[in-house]
Structure formats: C-alpha cells, structure tokens
PDB file of C-alpha atoms and ligand atoms in Angstrom:
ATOM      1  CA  UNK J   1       0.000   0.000   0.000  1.00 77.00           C
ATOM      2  CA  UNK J   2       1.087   3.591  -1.091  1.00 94.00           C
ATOM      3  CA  UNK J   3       1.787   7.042   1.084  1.00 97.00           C
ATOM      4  CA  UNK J   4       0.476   9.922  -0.792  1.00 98.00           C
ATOM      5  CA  UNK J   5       1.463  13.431   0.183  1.00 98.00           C
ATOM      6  CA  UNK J   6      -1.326  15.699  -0.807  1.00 97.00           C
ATOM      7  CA  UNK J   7      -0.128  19.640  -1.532  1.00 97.00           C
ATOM      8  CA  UNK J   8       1.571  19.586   2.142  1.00 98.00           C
ATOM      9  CA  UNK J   9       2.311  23.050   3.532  1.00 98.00           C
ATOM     10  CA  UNK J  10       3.762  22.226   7.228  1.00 98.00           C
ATOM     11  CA  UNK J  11       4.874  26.335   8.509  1.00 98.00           C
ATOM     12  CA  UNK J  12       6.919  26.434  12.162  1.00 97.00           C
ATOM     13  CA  UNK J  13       6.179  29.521  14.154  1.00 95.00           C
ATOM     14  CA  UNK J  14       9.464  31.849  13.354  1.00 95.00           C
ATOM     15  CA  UNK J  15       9.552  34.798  15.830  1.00 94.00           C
ATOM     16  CA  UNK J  16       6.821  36.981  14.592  1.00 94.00           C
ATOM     17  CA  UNK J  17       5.900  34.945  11.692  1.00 96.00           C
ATOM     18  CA  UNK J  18       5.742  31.632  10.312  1.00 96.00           C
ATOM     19  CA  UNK J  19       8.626  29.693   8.834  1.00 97.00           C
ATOM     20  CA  UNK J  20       7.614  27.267   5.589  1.00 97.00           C
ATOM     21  CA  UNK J  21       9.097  24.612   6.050  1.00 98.00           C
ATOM     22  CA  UNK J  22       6.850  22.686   3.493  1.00 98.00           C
ATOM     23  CA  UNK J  23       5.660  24.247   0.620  1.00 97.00           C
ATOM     24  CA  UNK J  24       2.858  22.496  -1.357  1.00 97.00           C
ATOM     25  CA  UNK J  25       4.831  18.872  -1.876  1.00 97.00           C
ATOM     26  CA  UNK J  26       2.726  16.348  -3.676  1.00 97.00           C
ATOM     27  CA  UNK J  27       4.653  12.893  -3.837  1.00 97.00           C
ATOM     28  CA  UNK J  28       3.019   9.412  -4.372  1.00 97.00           C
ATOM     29  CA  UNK J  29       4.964   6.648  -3.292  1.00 98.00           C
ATOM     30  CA  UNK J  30       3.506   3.171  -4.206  1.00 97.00           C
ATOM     31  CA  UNK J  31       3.918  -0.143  -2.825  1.00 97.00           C
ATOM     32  CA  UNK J  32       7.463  -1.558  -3.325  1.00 97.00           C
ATOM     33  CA  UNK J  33       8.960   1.864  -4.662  1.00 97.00           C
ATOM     34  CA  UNK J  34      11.696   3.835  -3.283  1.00 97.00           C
ATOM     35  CA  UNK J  35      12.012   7.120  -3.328  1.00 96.00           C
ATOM     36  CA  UNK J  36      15.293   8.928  -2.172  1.00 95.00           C
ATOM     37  CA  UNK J  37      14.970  12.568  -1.349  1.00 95.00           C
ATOM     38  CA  UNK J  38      17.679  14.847  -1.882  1.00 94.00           C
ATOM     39  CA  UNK J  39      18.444  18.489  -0.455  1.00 93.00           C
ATOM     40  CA  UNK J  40      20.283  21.213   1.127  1.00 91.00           C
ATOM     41  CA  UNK J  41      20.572  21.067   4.437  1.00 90.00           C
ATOM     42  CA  UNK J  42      17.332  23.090   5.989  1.00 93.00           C
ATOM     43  CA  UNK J  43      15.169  22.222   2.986  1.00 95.00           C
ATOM     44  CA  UNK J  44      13.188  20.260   4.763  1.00 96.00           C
ATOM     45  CA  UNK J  45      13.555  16.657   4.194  1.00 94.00           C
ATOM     46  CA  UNK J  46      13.100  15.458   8.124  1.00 93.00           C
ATOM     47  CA  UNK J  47       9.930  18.082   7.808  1.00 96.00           C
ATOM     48  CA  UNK J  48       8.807  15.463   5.196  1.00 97.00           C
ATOM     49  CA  UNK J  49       9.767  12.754   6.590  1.00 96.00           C
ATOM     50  CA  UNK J  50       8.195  13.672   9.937  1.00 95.00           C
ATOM     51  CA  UNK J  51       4.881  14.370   7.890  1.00 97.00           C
ATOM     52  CA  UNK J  52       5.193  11.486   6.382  1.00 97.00           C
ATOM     53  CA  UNK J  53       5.215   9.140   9.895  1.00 96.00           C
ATOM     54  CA  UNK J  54       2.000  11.291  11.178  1.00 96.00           C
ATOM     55  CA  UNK J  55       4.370  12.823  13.583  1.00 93.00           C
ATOM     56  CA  UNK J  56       3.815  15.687  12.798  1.00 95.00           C
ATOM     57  CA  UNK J  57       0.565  17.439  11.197  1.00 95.00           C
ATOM     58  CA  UNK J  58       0.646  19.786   8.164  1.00 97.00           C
ATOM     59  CA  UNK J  59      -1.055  23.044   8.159  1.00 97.00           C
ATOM     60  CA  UNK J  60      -2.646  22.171   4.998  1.00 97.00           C
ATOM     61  CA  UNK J  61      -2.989  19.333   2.453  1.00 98.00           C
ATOM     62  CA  UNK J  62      -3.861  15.272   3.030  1.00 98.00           C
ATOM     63  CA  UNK J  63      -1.121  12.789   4.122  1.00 98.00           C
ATOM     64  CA  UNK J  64      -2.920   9.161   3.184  1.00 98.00           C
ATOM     65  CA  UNK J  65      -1.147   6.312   4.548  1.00 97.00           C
ATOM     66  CA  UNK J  66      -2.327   2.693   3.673  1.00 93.00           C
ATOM     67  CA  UNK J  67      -5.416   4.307   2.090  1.00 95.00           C
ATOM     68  CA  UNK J  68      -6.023   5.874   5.172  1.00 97.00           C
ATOM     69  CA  UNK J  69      -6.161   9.615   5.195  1.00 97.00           C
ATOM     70  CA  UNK J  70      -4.705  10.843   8.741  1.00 97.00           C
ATOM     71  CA  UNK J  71      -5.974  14.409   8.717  1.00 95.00           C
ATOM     72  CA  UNK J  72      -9.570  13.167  10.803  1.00 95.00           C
ATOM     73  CA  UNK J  73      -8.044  10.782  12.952  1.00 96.00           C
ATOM     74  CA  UNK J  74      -7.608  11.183  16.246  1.00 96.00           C
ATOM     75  CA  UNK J  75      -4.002  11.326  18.310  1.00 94.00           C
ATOM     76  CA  UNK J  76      -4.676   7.534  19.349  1.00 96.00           C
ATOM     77  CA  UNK J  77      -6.300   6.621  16.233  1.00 96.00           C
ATOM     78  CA  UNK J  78      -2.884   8.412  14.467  1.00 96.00           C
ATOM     79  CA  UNK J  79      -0.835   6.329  16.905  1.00 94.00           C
ATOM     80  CA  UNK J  80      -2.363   3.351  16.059  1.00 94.00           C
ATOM     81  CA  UNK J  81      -1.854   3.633  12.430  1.00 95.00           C
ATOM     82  CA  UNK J  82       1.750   4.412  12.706  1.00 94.00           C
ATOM     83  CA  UNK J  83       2.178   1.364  15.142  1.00 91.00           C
ATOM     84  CA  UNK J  84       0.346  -0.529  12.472  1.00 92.00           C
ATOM     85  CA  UNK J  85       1.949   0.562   9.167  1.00 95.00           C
ATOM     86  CA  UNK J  86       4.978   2.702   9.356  1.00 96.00           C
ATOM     87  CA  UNK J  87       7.866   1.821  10.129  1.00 95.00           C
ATOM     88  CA  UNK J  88      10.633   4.530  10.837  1.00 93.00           C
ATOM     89  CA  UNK J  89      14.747   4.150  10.578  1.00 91.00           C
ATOM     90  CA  UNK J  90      16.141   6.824  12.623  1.00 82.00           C
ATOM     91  CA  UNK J  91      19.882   8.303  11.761  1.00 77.00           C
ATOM     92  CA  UNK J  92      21.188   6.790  14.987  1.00 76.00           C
ATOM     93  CA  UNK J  93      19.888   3.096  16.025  1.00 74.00           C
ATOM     94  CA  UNK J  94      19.008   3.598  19.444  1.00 83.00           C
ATOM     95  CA  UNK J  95      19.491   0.348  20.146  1.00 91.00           C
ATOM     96  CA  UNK J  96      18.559  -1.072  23.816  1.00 91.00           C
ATOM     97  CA  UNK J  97      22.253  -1.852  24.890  1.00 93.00           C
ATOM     98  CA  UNK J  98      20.739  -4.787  27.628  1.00 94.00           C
ATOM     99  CA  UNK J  99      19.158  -6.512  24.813  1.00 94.00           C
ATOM    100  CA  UNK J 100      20.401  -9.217  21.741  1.00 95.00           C
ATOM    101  CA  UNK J 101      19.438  -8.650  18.272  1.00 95.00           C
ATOM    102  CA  UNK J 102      16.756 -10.772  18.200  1.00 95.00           C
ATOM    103  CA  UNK J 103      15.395  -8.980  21.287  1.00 93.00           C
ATOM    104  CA  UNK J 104      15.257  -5.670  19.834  1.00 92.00           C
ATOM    105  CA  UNK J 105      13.305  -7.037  17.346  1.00 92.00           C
ATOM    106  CA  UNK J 106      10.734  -8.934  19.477  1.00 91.00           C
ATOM    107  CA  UNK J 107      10.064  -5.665  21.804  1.00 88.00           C
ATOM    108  CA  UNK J 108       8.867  -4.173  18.797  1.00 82.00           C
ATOM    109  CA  UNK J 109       6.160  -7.011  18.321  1.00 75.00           C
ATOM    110  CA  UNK J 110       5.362  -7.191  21.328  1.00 68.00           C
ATOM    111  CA  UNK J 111       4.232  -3.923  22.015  1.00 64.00           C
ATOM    112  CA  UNK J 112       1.957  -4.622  19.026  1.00 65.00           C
ATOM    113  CA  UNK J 113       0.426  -7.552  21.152  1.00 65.00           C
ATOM    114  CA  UNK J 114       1.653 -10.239  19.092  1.00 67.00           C
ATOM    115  CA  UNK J 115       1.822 -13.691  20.537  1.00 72.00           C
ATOM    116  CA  UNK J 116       5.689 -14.831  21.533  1.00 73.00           C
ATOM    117  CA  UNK J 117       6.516 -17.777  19.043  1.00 77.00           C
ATOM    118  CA  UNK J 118       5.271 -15.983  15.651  1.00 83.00           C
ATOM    119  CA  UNK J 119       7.644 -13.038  17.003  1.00 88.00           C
ATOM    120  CA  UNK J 120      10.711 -14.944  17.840  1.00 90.00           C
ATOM    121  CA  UNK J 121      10.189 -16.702  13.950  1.00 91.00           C
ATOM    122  CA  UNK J 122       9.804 -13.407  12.632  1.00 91.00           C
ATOM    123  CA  UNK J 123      12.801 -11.888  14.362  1.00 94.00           C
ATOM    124  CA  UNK J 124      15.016 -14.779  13.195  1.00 94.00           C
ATOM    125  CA  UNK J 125      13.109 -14.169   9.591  1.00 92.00           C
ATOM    126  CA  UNK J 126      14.220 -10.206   9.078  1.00 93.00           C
ATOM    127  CA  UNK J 127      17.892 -10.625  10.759  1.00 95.00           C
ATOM    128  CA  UNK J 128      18.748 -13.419   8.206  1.00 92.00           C
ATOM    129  CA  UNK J 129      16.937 -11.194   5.733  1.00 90.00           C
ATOM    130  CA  UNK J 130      19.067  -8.748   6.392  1.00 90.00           C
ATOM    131  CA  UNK J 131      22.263 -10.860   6.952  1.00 91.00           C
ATOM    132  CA  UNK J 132      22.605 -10.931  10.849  1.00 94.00           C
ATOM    133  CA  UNK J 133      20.837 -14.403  11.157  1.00 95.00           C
ATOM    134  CA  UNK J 134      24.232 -15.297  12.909  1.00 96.00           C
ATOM    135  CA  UNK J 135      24.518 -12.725  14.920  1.00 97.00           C
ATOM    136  CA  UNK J 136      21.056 -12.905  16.322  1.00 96.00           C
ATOM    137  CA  UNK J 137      22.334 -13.157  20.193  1.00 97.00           C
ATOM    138  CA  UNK J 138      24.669 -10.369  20.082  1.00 97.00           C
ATOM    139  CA  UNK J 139      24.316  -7.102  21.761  1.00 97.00           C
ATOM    140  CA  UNK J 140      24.925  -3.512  20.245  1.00 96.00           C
ATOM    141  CA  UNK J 141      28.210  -3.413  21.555  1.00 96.00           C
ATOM    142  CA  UNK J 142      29.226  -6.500  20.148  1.00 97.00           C
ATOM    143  CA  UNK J 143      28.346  -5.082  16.438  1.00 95.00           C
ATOM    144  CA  UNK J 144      30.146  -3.167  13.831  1.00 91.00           C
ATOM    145  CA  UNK J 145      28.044   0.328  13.209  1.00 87.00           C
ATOM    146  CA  UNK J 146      27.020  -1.013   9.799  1.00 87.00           C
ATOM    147  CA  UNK J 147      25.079  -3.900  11.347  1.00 92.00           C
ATOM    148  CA  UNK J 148      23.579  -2.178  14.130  1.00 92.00           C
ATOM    149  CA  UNK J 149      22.127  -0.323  11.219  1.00 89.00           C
ATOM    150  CA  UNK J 150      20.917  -3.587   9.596  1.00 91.00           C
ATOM    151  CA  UNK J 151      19.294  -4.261  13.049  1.00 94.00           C
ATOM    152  CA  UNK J 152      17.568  -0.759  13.365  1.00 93.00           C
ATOM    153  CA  UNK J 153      16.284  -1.063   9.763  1.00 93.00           C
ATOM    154  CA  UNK J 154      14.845  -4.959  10.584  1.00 94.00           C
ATOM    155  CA  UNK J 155      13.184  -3.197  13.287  1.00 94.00           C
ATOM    156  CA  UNK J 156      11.282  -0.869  11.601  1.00 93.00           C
ATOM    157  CA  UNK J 157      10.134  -4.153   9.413  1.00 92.00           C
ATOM    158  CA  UNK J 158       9.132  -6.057  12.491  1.00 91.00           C
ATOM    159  CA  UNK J 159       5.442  -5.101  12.465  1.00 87.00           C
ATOM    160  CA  UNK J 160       5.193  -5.623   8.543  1.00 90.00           C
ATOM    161  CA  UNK J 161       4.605  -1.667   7.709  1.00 94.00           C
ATOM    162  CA  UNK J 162       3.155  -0.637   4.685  1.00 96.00           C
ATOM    163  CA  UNK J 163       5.163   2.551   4.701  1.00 97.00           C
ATOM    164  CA  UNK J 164       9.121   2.829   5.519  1.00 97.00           C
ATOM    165  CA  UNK J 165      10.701   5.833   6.299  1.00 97.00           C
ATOM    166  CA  UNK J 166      14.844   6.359   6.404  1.00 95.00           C
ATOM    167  CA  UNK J 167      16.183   9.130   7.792  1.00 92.00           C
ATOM    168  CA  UNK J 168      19.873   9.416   6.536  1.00 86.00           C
ATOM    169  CA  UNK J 169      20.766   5.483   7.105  1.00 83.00           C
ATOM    170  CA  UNK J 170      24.382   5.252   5.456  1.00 79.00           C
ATOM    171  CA  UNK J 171      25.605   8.626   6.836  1.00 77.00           C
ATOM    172  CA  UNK J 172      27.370   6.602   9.774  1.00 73.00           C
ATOM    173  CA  UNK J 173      29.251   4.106   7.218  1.00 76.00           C
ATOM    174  CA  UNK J 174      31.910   4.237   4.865  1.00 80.00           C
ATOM    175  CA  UNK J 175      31.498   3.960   1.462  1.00 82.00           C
ATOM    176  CA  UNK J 176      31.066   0.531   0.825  1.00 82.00           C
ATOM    177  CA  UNK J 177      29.208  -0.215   3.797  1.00 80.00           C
ATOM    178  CA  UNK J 178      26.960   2.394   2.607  1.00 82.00           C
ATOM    179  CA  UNK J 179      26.454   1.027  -0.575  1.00 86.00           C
ATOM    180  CA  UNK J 180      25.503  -2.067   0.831  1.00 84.00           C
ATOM    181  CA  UNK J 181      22.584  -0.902   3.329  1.00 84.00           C
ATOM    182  CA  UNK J 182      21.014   1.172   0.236  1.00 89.00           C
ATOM    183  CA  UNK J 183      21.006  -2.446  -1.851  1.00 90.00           C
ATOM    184  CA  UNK J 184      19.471  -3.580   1.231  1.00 90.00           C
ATOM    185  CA  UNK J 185      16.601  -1.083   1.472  1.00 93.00           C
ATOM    186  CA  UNK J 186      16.089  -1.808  -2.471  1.00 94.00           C
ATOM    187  CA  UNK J 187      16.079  -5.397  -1.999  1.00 94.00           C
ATOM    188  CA  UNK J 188      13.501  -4.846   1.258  1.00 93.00           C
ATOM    189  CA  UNK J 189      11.410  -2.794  -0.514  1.00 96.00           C
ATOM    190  CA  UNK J 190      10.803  -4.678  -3.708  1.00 95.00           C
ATOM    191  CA  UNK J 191      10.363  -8.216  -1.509  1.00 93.00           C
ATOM    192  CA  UNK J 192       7.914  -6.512   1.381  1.00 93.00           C
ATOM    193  CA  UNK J 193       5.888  -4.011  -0.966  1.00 95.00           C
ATOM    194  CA  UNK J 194       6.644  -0.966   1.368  1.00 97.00           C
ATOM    195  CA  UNK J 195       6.003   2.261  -0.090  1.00 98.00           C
ATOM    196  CA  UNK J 196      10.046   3.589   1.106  1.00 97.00           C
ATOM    197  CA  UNK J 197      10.952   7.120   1.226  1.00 97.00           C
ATOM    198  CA  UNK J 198      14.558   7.801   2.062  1.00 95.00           C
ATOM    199  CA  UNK J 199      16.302  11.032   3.326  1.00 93.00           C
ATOM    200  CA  UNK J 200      20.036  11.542   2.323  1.00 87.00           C
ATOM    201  CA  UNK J 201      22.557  14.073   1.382  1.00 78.00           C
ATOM    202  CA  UNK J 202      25.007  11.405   0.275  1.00 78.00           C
ATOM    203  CA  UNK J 203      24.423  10.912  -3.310  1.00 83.00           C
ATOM    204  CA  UNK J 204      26.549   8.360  -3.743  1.00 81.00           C
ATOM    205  CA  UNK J 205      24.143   5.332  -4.099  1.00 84.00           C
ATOM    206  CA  UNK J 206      20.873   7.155  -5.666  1.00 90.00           C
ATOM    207  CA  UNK J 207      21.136   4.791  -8.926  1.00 90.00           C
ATOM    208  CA  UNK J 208      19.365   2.257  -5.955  1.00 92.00           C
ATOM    209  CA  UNK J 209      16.085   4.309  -5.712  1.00 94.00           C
ATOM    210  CA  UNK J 210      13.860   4.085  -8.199  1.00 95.00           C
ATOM    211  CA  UNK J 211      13.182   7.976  -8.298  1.00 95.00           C
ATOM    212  CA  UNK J 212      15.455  10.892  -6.357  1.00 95.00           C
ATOM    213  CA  UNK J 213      13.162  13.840  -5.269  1.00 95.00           C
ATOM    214  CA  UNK J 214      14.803  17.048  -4.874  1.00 95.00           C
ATOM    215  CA  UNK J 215      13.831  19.518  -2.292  1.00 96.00           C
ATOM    216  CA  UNK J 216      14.691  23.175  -2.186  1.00 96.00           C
ATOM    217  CA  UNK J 217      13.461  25.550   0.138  1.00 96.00           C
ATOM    218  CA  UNK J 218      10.650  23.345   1.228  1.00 97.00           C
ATOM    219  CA  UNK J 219       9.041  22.603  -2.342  1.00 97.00           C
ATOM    220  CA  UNK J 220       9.450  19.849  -4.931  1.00 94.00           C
ATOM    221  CA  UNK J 221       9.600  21.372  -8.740  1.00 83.00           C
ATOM    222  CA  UNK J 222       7.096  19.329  -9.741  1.00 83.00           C
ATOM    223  CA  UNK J 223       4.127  16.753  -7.983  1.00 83.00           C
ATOM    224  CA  UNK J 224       6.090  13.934  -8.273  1.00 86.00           C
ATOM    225  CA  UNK J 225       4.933  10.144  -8.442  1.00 91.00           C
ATOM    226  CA  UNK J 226       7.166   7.180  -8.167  1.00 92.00           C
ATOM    227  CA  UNK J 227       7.249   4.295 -10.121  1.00 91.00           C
ATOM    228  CA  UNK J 228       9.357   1.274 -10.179  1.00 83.00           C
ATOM    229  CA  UNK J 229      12.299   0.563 -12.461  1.00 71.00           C
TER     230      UNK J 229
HETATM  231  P1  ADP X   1      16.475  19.239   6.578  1.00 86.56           P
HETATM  232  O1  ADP X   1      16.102  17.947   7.210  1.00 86.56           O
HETATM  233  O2  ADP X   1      16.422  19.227   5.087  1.00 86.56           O
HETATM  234  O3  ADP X   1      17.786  19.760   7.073  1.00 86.56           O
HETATM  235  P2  ADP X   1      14.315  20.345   8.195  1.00 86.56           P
HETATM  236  O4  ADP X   1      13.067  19.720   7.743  1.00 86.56           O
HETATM  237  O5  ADP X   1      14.922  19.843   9.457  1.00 86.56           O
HETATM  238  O6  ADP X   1      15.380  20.335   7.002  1.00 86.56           O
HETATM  239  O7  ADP X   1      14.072  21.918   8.375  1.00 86.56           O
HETATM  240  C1  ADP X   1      13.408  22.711   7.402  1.00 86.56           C
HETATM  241  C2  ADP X   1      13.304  24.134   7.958  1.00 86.56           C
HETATM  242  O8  ADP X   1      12.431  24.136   9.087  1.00 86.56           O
HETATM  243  C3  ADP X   1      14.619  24.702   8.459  1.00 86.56           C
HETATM  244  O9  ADP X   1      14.643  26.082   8.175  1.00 86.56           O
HETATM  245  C4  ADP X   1      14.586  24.460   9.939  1.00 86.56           C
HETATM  246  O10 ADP X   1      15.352  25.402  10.617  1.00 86.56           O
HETATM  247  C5  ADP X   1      13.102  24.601  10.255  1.00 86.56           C
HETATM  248  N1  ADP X   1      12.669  23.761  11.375  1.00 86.56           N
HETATM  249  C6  ADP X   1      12.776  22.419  11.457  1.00 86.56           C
HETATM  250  N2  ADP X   1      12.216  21.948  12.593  1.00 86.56           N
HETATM  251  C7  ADP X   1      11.733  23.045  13.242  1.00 86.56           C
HETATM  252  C8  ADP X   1      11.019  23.227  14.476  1.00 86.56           C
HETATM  253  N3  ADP X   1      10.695  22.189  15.255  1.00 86.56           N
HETATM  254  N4  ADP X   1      10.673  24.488  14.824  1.00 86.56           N
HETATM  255  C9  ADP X   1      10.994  25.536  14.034  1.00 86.56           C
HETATM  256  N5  ADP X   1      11.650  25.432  12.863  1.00 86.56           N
HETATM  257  C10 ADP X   1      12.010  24.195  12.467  1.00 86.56           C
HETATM  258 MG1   MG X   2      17.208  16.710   8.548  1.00 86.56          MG
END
C-alpha cells in the first residue's frame, strides 16, 4: 500500500511569523517503490519525513497512509496507524544496549500484542533477511556500526509496515558499507511491498532508488509520483 502526500504546507512559528518549512509537496509513493529525497541542508527533508510518519501534522494538504487519510483521525487513532503501518529508521539506532538482536526485534512485536513464538520466527526471519541471522544473540556493543544499522532497519520491518521511512541510514558508514545498506533497502522494498521514502545528502548510491526527489526551500519542482524501475 502507497503514502500519498497531498499539496503539504507544514509552517513552524518563526519569531513573529511563520517559517515554511513545506511548501505544497505532492509525492506518491507506491507499494514496493523507493524514493530517495535529496536536499540542502534546511530544505526540509526530516519536515517530510516527519509528515510522512504522522508525527507531525501539516497546516494544509492530506497525508494518506495505507489508504487511510490521517488528517480526521484522532491522536490515538494516528498512533495506532503508525504502530500498524509505518515503520521509521532513525539516523542513529538507538538500540537497547541490555538486549540481543533478536530482542530488539521482538520488543517491537510485542508492544503490538503479538503472541511470543510468531515473534521470535519473525525476528530470526528479518535478521537473516538482512544478513545478521548469525549474529542474532549479540548485543549492540558487540556489532560493527554497519550492522547495528541492519538491526535498526529490521526493526522498523518487524510489524510488517506498509510505509518505511529512512532518515539518513548510510551517513554513519563508509562507502562501501553504505552502498551495501542502500542495496538492502532496495532489496527490502521490492520483496515486502513498502512504499520507502529515504532522506540523504550522500548521493553516492541514488542509482538504488527508483526515483530521487529534490527539495529546495521546502518545495518539490514538480508533484512527483514514483514508479518502479
Ligand atoms: P532538513 O532535514 O532538510 O535539514 P528540516 O526539515 O529539518 O530540514 O528543516 C526545514 C526548515 O524548518 C529549516 O529552516 C529548519 O530550521 C526549520 N525547522 C525544522 N524543525 C523546526 C522546528 N521544530 N521548529 C521551528 N523550525 C524548524
Ligand atoms: Mg534533517
């Protein structure tokens, strides 16, 4: 299932005024596209991404996640959703330190009330997915930066979201390792069906998304939908 950003103007109060952070974006992202979005720093791409998640509600416009447009809906109902269907890759892991791979993985589930034995298969499911099946009993300090990434971004898959949102994942990582997280996210997206959006300056590995958005000063140029390669 798709997100759809609907001519979203999101404004911060500024001193006197207002501040625009989002001017008017309109970006369709279906099921198992990625979209990477590029920009200056300040242009607003954590404003979108924020919007995106239902964090944070536009002044004006529809965000639709999952069909669902999330303009009516109340906080809990809002909550709800996002628990539901997105899932969200922060910059830094935030990994619990206490807890294994697998564990960081099963919280997730379980605060979705899932029952213990599909969530421990599941775990086991997204770590070898993403590589780490080996590795499923270490803890964070017992991994390299570029897997605790892996971990973060198996996570956000945990609860099968239709929506993925990445907030600069291979900033953290050299080159190669880089390189090999956005194959990753390509690979995820294309074999789960999420509708991915992607936040990065690092233009090194856009050839992976199937469309790079540009944002200046909060707007796109155009209304932009994605469609696979
Ligand atoms: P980017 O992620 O591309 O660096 P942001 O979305 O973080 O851009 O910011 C876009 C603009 O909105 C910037 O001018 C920034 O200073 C401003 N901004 C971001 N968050 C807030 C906030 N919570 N309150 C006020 N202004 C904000
Ligand atoms: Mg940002």
């Amino acid at each position: 299932m798709s997100l759809v950003l609907d001519d979203v103007t999101l404004t911060y109060p500024d001193g006197d005024g207002r501040l625009t952070a989002l001017d008017a974006v309109s970006l369709v992202v279906p099921a198992g596209t990625l979209a990477a979005v590029v920009g200056p720093s300040g242009s607003g791409k954590s404003s979108l991404l924020a919007v995106a998640a239902t964090l944070v509600t536009p002044d004006r416009g529809r965000v639709v996640v999952a069909g669902t447009d999330t303009g009516p809906l109340t906080p809990a109902a809002r909550a709800a959703l996002r628990r539901e269907h997105v899932g969200i890759v922060f910059q830094q892991p935030n990994l619990l330190p206490s807890l294994s791979a697998a564990e960081q993985l099963q919280v997730m589930a379980h605060l979705s009330g899932r029952t213990p034995a599909s969530v421990r298969g599941r775990a086991m499911e997204l770590l070898d997915a993403v590589g780490l099946a080996e590795l499923a009993g270490r803890r964070p300090h017992q991994l390299s930066g570029g897997q605790r990434q892996r971990v973060n971004i198996a996570r956000a898959l945990m609860n099968e979201p239709s929506v993925l949102l990445v907030d600069e994942p291979t900033s953290a990582l050299d080159h190669e390792r880089g390189a090999a997280v956005m194959d990753l996210l390509a690979r995820l997206t294309a074999d789960r069906g999420t509708a991915t959006v992607l936040v990065t300056h690092d233009r090194a590995h856009l050839s992976r998304a199937d469309r790079t958005v540009t944002v200046q000063d909060g707007r796109l140029a155009d209304p932009v939908t994605v469609t696979a390669d």
